[in-house]
Each structure stands twice: as C-alpha cells, then as structure tokens.
mmCIF file of C-alpha atoms and ligand atoms in Angstrom:
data_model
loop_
_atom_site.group_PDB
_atom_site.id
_atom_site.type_symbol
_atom_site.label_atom_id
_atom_site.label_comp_id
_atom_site.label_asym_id
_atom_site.label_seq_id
_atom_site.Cartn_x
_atom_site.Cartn_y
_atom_site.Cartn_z
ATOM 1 C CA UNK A 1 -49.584 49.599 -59.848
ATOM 2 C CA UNK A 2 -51.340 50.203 -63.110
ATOM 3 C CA UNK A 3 -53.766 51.854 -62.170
ATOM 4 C CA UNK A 4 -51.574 54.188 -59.859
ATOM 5 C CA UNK A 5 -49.713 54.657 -63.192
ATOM 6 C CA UNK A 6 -52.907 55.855 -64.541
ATOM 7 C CA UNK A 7 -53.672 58.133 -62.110
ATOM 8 C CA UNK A 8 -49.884 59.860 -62.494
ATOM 9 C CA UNK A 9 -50.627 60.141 -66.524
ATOM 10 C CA UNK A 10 -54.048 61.766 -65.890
ATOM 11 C CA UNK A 11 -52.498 64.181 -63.660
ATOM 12 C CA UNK A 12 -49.527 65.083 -65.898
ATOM 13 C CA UNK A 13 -51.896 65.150 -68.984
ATOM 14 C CA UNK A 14 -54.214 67.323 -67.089
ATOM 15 C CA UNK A 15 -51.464 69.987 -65.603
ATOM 16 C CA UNK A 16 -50.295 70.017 -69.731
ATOM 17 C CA UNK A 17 -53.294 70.611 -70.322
ATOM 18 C CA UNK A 18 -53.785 73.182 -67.779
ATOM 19 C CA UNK A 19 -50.459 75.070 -68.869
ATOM 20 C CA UNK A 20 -51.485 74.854 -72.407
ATOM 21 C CA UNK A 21 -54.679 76.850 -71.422
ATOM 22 C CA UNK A 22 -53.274 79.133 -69.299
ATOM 23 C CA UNK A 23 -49.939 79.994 -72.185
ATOM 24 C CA UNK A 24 -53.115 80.408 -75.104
ATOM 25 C CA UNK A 25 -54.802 83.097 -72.720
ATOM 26 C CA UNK A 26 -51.423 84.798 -72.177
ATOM 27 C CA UNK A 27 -50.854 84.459 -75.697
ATOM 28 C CA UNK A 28 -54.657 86.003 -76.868
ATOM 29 C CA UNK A 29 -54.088 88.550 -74.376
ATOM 30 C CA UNK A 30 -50.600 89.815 -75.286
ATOM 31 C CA UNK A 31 -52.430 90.315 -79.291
ATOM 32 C CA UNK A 32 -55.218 92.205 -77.376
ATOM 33 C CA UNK A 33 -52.380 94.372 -75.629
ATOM 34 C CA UNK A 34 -50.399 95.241 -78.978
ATOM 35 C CA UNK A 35 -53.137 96.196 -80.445
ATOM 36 C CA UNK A 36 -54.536 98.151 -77.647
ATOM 37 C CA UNK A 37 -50.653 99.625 -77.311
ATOM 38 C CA UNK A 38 -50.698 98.390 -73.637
ATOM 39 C CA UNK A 39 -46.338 97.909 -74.109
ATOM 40 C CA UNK A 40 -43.974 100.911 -73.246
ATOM 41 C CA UNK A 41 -40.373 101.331 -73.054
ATOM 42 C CA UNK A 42 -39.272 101.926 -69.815
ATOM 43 C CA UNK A 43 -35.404 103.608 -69.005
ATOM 44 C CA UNK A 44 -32.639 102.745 -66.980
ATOM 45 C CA UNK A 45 -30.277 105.223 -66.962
ATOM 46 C CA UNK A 46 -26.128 104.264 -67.343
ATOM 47 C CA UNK A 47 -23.477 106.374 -65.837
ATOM 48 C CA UNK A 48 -19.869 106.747 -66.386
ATOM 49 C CA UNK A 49 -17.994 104.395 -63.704
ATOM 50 C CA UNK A 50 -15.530 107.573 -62.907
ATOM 51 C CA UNK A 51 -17.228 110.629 -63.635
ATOM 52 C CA UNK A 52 -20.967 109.275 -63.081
ATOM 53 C CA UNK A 53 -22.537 111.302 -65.531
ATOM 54 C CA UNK A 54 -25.467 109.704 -67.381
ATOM 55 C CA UNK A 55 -23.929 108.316 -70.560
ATOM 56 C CA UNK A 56 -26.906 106.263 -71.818
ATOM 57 C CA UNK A 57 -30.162 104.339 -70.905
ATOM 58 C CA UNK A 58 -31.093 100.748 -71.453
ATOM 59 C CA UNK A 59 -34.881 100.654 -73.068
ATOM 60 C CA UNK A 60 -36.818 97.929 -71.251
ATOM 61 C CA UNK A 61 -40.151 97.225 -72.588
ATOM 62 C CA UNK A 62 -43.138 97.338 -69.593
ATOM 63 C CA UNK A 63 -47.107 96.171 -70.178
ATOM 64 C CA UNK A 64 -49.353 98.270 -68.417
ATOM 65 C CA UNK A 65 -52.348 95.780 -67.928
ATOM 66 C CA UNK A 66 -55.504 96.753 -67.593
ATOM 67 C CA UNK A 67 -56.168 94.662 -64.546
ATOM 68 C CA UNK A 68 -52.753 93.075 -63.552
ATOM 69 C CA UNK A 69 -50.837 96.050 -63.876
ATOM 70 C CA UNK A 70 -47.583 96.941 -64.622
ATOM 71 C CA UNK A 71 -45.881 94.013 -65.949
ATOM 72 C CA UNK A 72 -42.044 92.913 -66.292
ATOM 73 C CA UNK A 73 -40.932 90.780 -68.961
ATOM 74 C CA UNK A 74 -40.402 87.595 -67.021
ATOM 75 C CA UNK A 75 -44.089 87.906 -66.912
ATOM 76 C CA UNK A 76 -44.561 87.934 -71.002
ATOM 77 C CA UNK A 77 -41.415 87.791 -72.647
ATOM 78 C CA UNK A 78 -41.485 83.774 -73.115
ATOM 79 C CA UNK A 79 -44.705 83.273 -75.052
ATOM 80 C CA UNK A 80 -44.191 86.936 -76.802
ATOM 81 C CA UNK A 81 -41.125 85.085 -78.241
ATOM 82 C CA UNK A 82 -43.154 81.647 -78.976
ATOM 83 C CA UNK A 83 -45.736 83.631 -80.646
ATOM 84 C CA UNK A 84 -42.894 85.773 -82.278
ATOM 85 C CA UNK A 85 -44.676 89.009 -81.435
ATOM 86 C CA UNK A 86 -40.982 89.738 -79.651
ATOM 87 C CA UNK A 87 -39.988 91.233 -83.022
ATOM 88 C CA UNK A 88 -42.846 93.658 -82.608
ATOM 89 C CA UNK A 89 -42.092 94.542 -78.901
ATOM 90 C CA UNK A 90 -38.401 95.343 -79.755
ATOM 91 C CA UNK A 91 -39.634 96.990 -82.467
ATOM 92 C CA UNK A 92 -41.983 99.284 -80.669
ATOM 93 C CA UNK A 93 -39.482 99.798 -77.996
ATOM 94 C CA UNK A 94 -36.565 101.130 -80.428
ATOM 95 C CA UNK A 95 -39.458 103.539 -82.077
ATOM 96 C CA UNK A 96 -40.553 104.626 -78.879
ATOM 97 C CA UNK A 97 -36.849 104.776 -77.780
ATOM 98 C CA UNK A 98 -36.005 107.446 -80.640
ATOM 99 C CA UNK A 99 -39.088 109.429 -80.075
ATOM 100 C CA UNK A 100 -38.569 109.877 -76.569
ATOM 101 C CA UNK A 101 -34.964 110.562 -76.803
ATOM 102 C CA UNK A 102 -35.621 113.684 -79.655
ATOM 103 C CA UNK A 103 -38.122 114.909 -76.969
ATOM 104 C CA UNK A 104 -35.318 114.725 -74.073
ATOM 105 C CA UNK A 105 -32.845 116.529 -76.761
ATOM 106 C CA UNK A 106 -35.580 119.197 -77.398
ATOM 107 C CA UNK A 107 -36.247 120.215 -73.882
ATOM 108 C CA UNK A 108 -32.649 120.448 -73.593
ATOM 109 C CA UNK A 109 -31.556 116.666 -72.444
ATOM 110 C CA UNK A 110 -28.650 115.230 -74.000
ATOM 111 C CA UNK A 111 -28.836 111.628 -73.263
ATOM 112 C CA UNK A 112 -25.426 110.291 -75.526
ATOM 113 C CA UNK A 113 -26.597 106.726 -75.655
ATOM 114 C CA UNK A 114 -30.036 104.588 -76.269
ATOM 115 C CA UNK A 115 -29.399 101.054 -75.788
ATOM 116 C CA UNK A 116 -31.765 98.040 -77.028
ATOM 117 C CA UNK A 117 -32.459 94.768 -76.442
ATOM 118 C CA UNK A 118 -32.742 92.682 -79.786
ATOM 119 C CA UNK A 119 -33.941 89.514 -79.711
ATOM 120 C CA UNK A 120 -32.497 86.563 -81.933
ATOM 121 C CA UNK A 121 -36.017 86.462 -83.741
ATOM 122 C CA UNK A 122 -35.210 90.478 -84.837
ATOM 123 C CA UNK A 123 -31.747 89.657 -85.850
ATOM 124 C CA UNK A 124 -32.462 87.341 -87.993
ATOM 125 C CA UNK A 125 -35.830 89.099 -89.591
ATOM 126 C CA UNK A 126 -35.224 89.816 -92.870
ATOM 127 C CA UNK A 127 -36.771 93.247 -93.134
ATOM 128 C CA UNK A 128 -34.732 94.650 -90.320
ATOM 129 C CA UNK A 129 -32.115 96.718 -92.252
ATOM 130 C CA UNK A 130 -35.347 98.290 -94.566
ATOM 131 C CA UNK A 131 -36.851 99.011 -91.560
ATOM 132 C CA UNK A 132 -33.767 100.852 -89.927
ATOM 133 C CA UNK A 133 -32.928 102.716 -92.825
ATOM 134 C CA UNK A 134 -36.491 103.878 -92.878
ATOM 135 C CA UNK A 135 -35.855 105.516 -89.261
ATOM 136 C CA UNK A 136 -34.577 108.632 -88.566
ATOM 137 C CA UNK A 137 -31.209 106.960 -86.520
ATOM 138 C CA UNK A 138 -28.433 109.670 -85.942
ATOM 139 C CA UNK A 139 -24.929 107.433 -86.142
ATOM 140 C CA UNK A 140 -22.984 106.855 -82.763
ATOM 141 C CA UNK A 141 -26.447 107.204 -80.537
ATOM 142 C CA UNK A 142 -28.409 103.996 -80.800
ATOM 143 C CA UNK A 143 -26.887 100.598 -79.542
ATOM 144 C CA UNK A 144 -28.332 97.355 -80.323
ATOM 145 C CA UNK A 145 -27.351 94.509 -77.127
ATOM 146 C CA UNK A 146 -27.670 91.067 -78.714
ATOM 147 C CA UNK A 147 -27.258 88.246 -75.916
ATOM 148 C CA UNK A 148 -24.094 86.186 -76.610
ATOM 149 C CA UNK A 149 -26.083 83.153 -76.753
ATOM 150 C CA UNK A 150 -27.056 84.028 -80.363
ATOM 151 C CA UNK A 151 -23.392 84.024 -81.920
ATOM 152 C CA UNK A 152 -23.164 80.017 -80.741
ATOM 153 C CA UNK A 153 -23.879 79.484 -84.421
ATOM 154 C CA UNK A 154 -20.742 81.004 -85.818
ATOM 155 C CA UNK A 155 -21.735 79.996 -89.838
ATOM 156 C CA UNK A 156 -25.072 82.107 -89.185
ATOM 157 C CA UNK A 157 -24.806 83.832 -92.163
ATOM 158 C CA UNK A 158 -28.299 85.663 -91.664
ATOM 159 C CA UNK A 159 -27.353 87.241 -88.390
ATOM 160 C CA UNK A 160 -23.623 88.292 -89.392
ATOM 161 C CA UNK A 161 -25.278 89.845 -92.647
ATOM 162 C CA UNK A 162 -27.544 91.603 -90.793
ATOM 163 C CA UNK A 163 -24.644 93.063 -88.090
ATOM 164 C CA UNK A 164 -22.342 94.088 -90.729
ATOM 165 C CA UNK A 165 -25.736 96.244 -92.496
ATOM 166 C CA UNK A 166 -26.486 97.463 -88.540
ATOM 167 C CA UNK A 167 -22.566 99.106 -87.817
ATOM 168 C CA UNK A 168 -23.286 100.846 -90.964
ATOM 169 C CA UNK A 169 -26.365 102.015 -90.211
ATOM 170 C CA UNK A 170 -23.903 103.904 -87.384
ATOM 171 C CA UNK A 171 -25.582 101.203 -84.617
ATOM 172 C CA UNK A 172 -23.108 99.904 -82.143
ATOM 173 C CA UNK A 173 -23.277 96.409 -81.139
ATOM 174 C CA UNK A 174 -23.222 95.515 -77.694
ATOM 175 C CA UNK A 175 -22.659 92.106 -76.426
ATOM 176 C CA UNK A 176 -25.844 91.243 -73.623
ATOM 177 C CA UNK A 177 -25.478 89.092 -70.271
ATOM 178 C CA UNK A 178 -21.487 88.318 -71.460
ATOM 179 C CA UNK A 179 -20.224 85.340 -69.684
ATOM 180 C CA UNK A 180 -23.837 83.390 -69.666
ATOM 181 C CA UNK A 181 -23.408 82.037 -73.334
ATOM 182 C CA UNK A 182 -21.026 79.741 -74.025
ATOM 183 C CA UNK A 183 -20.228 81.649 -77.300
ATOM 184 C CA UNK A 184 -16.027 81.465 -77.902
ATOM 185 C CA UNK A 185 -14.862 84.379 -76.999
ATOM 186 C CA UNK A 186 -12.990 84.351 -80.919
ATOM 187 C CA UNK A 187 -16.481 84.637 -82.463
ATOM 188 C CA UNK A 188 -17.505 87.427 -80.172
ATOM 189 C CA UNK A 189 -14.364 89.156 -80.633
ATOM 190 C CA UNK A 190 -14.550 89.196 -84.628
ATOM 191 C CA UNK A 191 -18.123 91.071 -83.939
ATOM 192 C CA UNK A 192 -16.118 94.084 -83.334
ATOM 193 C CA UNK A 193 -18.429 94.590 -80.259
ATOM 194 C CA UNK A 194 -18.433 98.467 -78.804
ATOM 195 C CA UNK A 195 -19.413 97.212 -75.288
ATOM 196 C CA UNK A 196 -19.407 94.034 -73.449
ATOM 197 C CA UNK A 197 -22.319 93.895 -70.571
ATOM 198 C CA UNK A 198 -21.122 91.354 -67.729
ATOM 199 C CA UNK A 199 -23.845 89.847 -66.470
ATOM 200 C CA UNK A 200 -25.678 90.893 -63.055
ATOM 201 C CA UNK A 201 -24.825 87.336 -61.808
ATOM 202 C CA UNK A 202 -21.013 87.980 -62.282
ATOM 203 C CA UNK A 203 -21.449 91.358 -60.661
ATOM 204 C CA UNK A 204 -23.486 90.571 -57.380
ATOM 205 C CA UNK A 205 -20.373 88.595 -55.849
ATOM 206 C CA UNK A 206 -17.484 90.419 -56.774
ATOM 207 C CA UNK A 207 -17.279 91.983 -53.059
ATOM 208 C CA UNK A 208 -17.417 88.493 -51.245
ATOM 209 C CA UNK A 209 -15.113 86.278 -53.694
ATOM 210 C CA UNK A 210 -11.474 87.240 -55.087
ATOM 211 C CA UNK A 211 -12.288 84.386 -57.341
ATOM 212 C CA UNK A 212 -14.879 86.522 -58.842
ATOM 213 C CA UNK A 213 -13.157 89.600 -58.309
ATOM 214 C CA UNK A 214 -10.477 88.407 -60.635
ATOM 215 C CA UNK A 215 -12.727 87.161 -62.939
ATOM 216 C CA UNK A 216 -14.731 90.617 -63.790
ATOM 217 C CA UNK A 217 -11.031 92.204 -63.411
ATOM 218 C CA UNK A 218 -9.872 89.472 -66.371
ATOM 219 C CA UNK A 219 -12.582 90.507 -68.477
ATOM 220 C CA UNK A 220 -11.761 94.574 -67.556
ATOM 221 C CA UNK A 221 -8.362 93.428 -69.639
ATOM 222 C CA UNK A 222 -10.107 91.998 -72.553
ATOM 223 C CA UNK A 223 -11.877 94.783 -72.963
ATOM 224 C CA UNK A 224 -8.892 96.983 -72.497
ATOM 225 C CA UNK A 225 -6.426 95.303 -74.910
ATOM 226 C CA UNK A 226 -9.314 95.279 -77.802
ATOM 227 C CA UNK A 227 -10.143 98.740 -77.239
ATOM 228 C CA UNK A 228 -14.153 97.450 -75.421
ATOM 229 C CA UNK A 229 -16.054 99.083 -73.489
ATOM 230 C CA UNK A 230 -17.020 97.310 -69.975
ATOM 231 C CA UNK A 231 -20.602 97.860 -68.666
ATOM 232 C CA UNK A 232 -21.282 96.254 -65.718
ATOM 233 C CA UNK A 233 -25.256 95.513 -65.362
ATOM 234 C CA UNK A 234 -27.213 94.701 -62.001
ATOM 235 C CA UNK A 235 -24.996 96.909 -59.865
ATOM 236 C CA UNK A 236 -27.130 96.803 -56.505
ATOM 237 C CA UNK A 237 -24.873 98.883 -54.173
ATOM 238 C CA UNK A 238 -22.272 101.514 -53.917
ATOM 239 C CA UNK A 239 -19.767 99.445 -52.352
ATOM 240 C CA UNK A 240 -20.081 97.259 -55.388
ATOM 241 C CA UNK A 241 -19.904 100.597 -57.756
ATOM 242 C CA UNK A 242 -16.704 101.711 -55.830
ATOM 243 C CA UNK A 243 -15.246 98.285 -56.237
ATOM 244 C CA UNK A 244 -16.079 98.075 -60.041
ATOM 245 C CA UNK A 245 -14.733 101.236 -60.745
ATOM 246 C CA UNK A 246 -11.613 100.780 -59.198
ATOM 247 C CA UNK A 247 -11.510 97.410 -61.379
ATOM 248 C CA UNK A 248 -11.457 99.179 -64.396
ATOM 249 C CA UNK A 249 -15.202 99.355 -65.321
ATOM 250 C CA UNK A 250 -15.974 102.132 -67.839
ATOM 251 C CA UNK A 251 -20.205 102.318 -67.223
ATOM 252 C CA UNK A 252 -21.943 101.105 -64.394
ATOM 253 C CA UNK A 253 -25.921 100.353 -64.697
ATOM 254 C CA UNK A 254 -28.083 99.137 -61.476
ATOM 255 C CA UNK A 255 -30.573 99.768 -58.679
ATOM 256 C CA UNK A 256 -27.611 101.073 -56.587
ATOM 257 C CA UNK A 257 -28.202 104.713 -59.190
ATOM 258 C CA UNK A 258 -31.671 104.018 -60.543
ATOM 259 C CA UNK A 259 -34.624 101.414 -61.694
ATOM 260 C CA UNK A 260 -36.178 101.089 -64.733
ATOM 261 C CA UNK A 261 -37.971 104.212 -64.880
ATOM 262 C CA UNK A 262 -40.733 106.070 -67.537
ATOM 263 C CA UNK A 263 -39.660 108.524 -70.381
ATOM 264 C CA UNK A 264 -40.734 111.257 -67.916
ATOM 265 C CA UNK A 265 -39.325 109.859 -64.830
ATOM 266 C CA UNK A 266 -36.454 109.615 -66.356
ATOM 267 C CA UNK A 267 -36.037 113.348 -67.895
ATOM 268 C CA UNK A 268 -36.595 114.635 -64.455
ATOM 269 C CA UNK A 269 -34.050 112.212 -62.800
ATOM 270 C CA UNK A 270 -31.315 112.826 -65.542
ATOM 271 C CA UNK A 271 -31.877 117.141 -64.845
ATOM 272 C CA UNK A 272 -31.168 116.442 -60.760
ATOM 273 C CA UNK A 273 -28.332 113.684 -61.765
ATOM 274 C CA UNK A 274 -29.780 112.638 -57.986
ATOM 275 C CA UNK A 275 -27.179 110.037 -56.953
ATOM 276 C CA UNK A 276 -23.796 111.713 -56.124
HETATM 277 P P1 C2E B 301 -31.383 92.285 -69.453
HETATM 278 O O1 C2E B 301 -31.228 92.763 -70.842
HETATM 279 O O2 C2E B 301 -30.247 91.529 -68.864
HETATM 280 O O3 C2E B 301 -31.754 93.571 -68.602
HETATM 281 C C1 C2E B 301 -31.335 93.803 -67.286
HETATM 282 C C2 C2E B 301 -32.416 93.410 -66.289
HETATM 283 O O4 C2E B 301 -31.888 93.563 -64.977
HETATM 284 C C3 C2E B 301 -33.654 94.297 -66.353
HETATM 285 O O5 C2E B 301 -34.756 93.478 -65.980
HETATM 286 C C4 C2E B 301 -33.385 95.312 -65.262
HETATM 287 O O6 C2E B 301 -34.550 95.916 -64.746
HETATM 288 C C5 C2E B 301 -32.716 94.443 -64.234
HETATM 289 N N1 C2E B 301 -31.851 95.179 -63.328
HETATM 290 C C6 C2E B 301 -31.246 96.365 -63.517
HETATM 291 N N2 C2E B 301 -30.491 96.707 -62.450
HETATM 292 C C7 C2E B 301 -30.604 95.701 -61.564
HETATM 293 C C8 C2E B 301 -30.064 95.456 -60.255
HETATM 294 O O7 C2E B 301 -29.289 96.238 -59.696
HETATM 295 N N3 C2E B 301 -30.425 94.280 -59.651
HETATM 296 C C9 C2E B 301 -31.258 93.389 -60.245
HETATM 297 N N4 C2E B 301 -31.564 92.287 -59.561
HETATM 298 N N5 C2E B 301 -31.792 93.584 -61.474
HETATM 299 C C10 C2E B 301 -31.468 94.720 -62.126
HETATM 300 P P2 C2E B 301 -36.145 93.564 -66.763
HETATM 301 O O8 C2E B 301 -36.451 94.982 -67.126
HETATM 302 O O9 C2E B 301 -37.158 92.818 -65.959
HETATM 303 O O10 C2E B 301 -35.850 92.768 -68.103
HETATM 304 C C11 C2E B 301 -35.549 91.387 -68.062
HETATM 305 C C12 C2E B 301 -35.055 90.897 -69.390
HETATM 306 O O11 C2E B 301 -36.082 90.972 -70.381
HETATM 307 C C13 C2E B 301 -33.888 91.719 -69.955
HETATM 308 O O12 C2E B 301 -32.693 91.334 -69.327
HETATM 309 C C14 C2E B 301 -33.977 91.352 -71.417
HETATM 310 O O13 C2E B 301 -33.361 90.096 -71.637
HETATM 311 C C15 C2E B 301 -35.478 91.193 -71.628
HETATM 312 N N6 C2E B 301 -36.016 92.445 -72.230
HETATM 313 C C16 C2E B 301 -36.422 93.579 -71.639
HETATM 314 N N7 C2E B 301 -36.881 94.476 -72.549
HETATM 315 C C17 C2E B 301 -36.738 93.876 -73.766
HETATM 316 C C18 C2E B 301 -37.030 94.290 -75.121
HETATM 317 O O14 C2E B 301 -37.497 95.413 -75.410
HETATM 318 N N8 C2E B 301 -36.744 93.380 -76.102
HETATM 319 C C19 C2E B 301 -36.203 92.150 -75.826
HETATM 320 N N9 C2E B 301 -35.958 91.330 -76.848
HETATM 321 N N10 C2E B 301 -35.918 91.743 -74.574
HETATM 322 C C20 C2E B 301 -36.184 92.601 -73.559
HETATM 323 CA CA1 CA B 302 -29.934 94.147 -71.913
HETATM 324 CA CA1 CA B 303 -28.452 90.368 -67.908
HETATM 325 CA CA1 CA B 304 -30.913 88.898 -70.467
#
C-alpha cells in the first residue's frame, strides 16, 4: 500500500509538473506574440432583433500563430489573465477596435456600436481612465461588456470609481454572460447598465423548454421596466432568432447571422447585409 501510494504521488507530482511546463511555454510564447503583434480583433456583427440592421459588433481578440494558427481565446485567455497580459489584449483590441471602425466610417460604413470585452484585471487598472481620455472615443459609440461576475464585490470601490469615470467618458456599460454570475440583480441594476447580454447557455434552449422560455421572457421585462436593452448572445438558428424576437429581444448576436469575422470580412459583409 505504501508504496502504491508512492507511485500515485509521483504521478500527480509529475503531471503538475508537466502542466507547469507546458502553462510557462504558453506563457513565454504569448510575450513572444505581443511583441511580435501576433493578437487581432476579430468582429461579430449585432443586428436589430426587428429590423435586422447591423447595430454594432462585438470585438473578439484572435492570435494568429505562426505555427498553430488561428487561435480562440479558450486557447490563451487563462494564462494571458494569470500573467496579466489580459489588460494588454483588451487594450490592443479597443485600439484596434477604434481604428478599424474610423476606416469603416471613411469608406462610407456606419457601424453605430463597438462593443468590448473588459476584463476584471482592466477595470480595476488604475491608469484606465488616463488612458481613455487619451483616445480619440466619440460618446454613444464604444461599449465596454464587463461579466457580472465582477460586481459580486458590491463595496469595490476601485471598479465603481472607475465605471462612474467610463459613462462619462460617453462609454456605455454592458452587463456580459447575465444570468452566469450570481451578482444581485440590485447591484447590477444601480450600474445603470445600457444593455444586458443573456448568456448563450440561456439562449440555446429557449425553443425546447417553456421553463426557459419564460425565463429569457422574465428578463425581456426587466429590461423593459428599467428602460435596458436585451442582447441575446449565441443565437445559433433562425427559429431561435424568430422566437427571441417575438419575446421582446431588442439585438440578436450569433452564428445563425454571422461568426467572428476580420475588420475586412466584416466591411464587406455589413455592405451586402447578407442574411435577410
Ligand atoms: P463572450 O464575451 O461571451 O463572447 C461570446 C463568445 O461566443 C465568442 O467566443 C463568440 O465567438 C461565441 N459565439 C458567438 N455566437 C455564437 C453562437 O451562435 N454559438 C456559439 N456556440 N458561440 C457563439 P470567443 O470569440 O471564442 O470568445 C470567448 C470568450 O473569450 C468571450 O466570451 C470573452 O469572455 C473572452 N474574450 C474574447 N475576446 C476578449 C477580449 O478582447 N478581452 C477579454 N477580456 N476577453 C475576451
Ligand atoms: Ca462579450
Ligand atoms: Ca457569454
Ligand atoms: Ca464570457
């Protein structure tokens, strides 16, 4: 028995180790890739639940590795945030963001809305509101999604600071993956949110379940009675876009219209408006 105990600690020692390895090379190599500006925004476009004009995209950051290739963030994101280099990602993305959305508006693209994902890490960097005043940020045009998981804290004085200096800036806050948290929905509501996103896990089985059905439509109300706009995210299929607009829905984001998509893509999909 002891020595089979042995063996078992050898062989969880050795995968830790293993792991350990494996996260330091991710970790060296996502340095090398900043520096070698291997990240990119990528854009998902957002369309109006009724009218399905593009109202927006959703930035989502991309690694273009030189021998993996094109990476997701399930792939990164983890050990970017570990190694706290997820400030500089959503960093990059929002000045990347701005730059390509001047370029749509000068070859005649209006694109209302760029939406963000900011990490808790960002939200709580002190240098964020220099650094946003420092960028040229028209008001009503950028929107900042913060994951509701971050407002659990409700005396995080840092983060509330820093929201109250972002709405000024003429940045909208959007509440990210609503529903997953376990924030109250009192402290979300005193954010003054522009948009609530339900999450993609919410949306997938609204067309099997009137349990879930009434649950997106209860959140629809919320919305409505505080003056909120609903996006719903990870909407795969039209039958599940018919359903959520006739729910209430005001935006509707998902493979059903569009993936995540380059700058240029993304122009040339937004001119056709391909999906009616
Ligand atoms: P998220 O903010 O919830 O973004 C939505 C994710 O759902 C994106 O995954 C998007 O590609 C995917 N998606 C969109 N439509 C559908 C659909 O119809 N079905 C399914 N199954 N998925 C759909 P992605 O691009 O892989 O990003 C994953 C997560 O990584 C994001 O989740 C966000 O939390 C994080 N992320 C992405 N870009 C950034 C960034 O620039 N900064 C930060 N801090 N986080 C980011
Ligand atoms: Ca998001
Ligand atoms: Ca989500
Ligand atoms: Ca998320």
């Amino acid at each position: 028995a002891k020595k089979r105990g042995r063996d078992r600690y050898e062989f969880f020692t050795q995968a830790l180790q293993a792991e350990i390895v494996e996260t330091k090379k991710l970790a060296d190599d996502i340095l090398r890739g900043m520096e070698n500006h291997e990240f990119e925004a990528f854009y998902q476009p957002q369309f109006d639940a009724r009218s399905r004009d593009i109202v927006g995209v959703e930035a989502l950051v991309r690694w273009r590795h030189p021998t993996l290739g094109l990476l997701a963030p399930d792939r990164f994101m983890r050990v970017a945030e570990e190694l706290n280099v997820v400030t500089a990602i959503d960093r990059l993305v929002l000045e990347q963001g701005l730059r390509d959305h001047a370029a749509w508006r000068e070859a005649g693209l209006v694109i209302p809305k760029l939406s963000v994902n900011v990490s808790a890490r960002r939200l709580h960097d002190e240098e964020l509101i220099a650094q946003l005043g420092g960028m040229d940020i028209a008001p009503g045009v950028v929107a900042f999604e913060l994951v509701e998981s971050i407002f659990l804290d409700e005396e995080d004085e840092v983060a509330m600071a820093n929201i109250e200096a972002i709405k000024r800036l003429g940045i909208d806050i959007e509440i990210d993956d609503f529903g997953t948290g376990y924030a109250s929905i009192v402290s979300l509501m005193k954010l003054q949110p522009a948009r609530l996103k339900i999450d993609r896990q919410f949306i997938a089985p609204i067309l099997d379940s009137t349990r879930q059905r009434k649950l997106v439509r209860s959140i629809v109300d919320i919305g409505a009675s505080l003056g909120i706009g609903i996006v719903a995210e990870g909407v795969e299929t039209m039958d599940h876009a018919k359903a959520l607009q006739r729910m209430g829905c005001d935006v509707l984001q998902g493979y059903a219209f569009a993936r995540p998509m380059t700058a240029e893509t993304l122009a040339g999909f937004a001119r056709g408006q391909q999906w009616r």
